[in-house]
C-alpha positions as MATLAB code, in Angstrom:
seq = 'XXXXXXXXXXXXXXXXXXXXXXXXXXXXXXXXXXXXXXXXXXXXXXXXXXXXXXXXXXXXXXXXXXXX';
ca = [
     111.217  102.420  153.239;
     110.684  100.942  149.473;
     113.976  100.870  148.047;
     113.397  101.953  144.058;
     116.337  102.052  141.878;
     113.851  103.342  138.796;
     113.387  106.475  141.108;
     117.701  107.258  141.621;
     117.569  106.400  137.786;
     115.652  108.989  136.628;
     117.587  111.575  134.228;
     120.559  109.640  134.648;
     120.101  107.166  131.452;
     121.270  103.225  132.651;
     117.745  100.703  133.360;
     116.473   99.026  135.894;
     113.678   95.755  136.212;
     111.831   94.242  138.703;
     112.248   90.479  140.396;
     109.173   89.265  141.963;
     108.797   87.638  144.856;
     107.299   84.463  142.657;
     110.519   84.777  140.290;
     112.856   85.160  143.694;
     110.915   81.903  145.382;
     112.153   79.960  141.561;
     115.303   80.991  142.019;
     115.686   79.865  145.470;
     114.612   76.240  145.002;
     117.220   75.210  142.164;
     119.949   73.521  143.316;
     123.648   75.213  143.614;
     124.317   73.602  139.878;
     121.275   74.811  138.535;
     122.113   77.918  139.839;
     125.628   77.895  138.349;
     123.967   76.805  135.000;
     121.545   79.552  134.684;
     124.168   82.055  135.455;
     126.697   80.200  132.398;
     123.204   80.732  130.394;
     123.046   84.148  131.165;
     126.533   84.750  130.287;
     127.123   82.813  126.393;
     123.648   85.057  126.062;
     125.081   88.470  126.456;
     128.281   87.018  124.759;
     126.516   86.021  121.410;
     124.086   89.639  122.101;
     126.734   92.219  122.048;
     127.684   93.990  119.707;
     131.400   94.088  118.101;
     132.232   97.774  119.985;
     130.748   95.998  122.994;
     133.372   93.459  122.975;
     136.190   95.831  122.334;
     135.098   97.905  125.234;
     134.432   94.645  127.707;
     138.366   93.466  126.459;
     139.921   97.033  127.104;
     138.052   96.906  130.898;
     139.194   93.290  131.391;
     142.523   94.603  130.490;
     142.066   97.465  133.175;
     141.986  100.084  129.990;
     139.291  102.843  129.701;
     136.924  101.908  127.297;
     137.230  105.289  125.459;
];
């Protein structure tokens, strides 16, 4: 069995994307910093992407608030 979370997703807004097996194999050969690296990339990324309400609503779950 094919496990598809596009198919759960369906109706239910949120997204979903697809890892190849090629992307998967690149992943698996960097070394443990590397690794650590990409994921500090990833993160200042979405930091300098989000919008202002974005960051009010990440600080009020960080503070264990509901964001509304």
């Amino acid at each position: 069995m094919v496990f598809d979370m596009r198919e759960m997703l369906v109706g239910k807004g949120g997204f979903s994307y697809h890892v190849s097996d090629e992307q998967l194999e690149a992943f698996q050969c960097l070394t443990p910093l590397q690794r650590l690296q990409w994921v500090d990339d990833a993160r200042r990324f979405t930091l300098m992407a989000r919008t202002p309400e974005t960051a009010v609503r990440q600080e009020r779950l960080r503070q264990g608030k509901s964001i509304v």
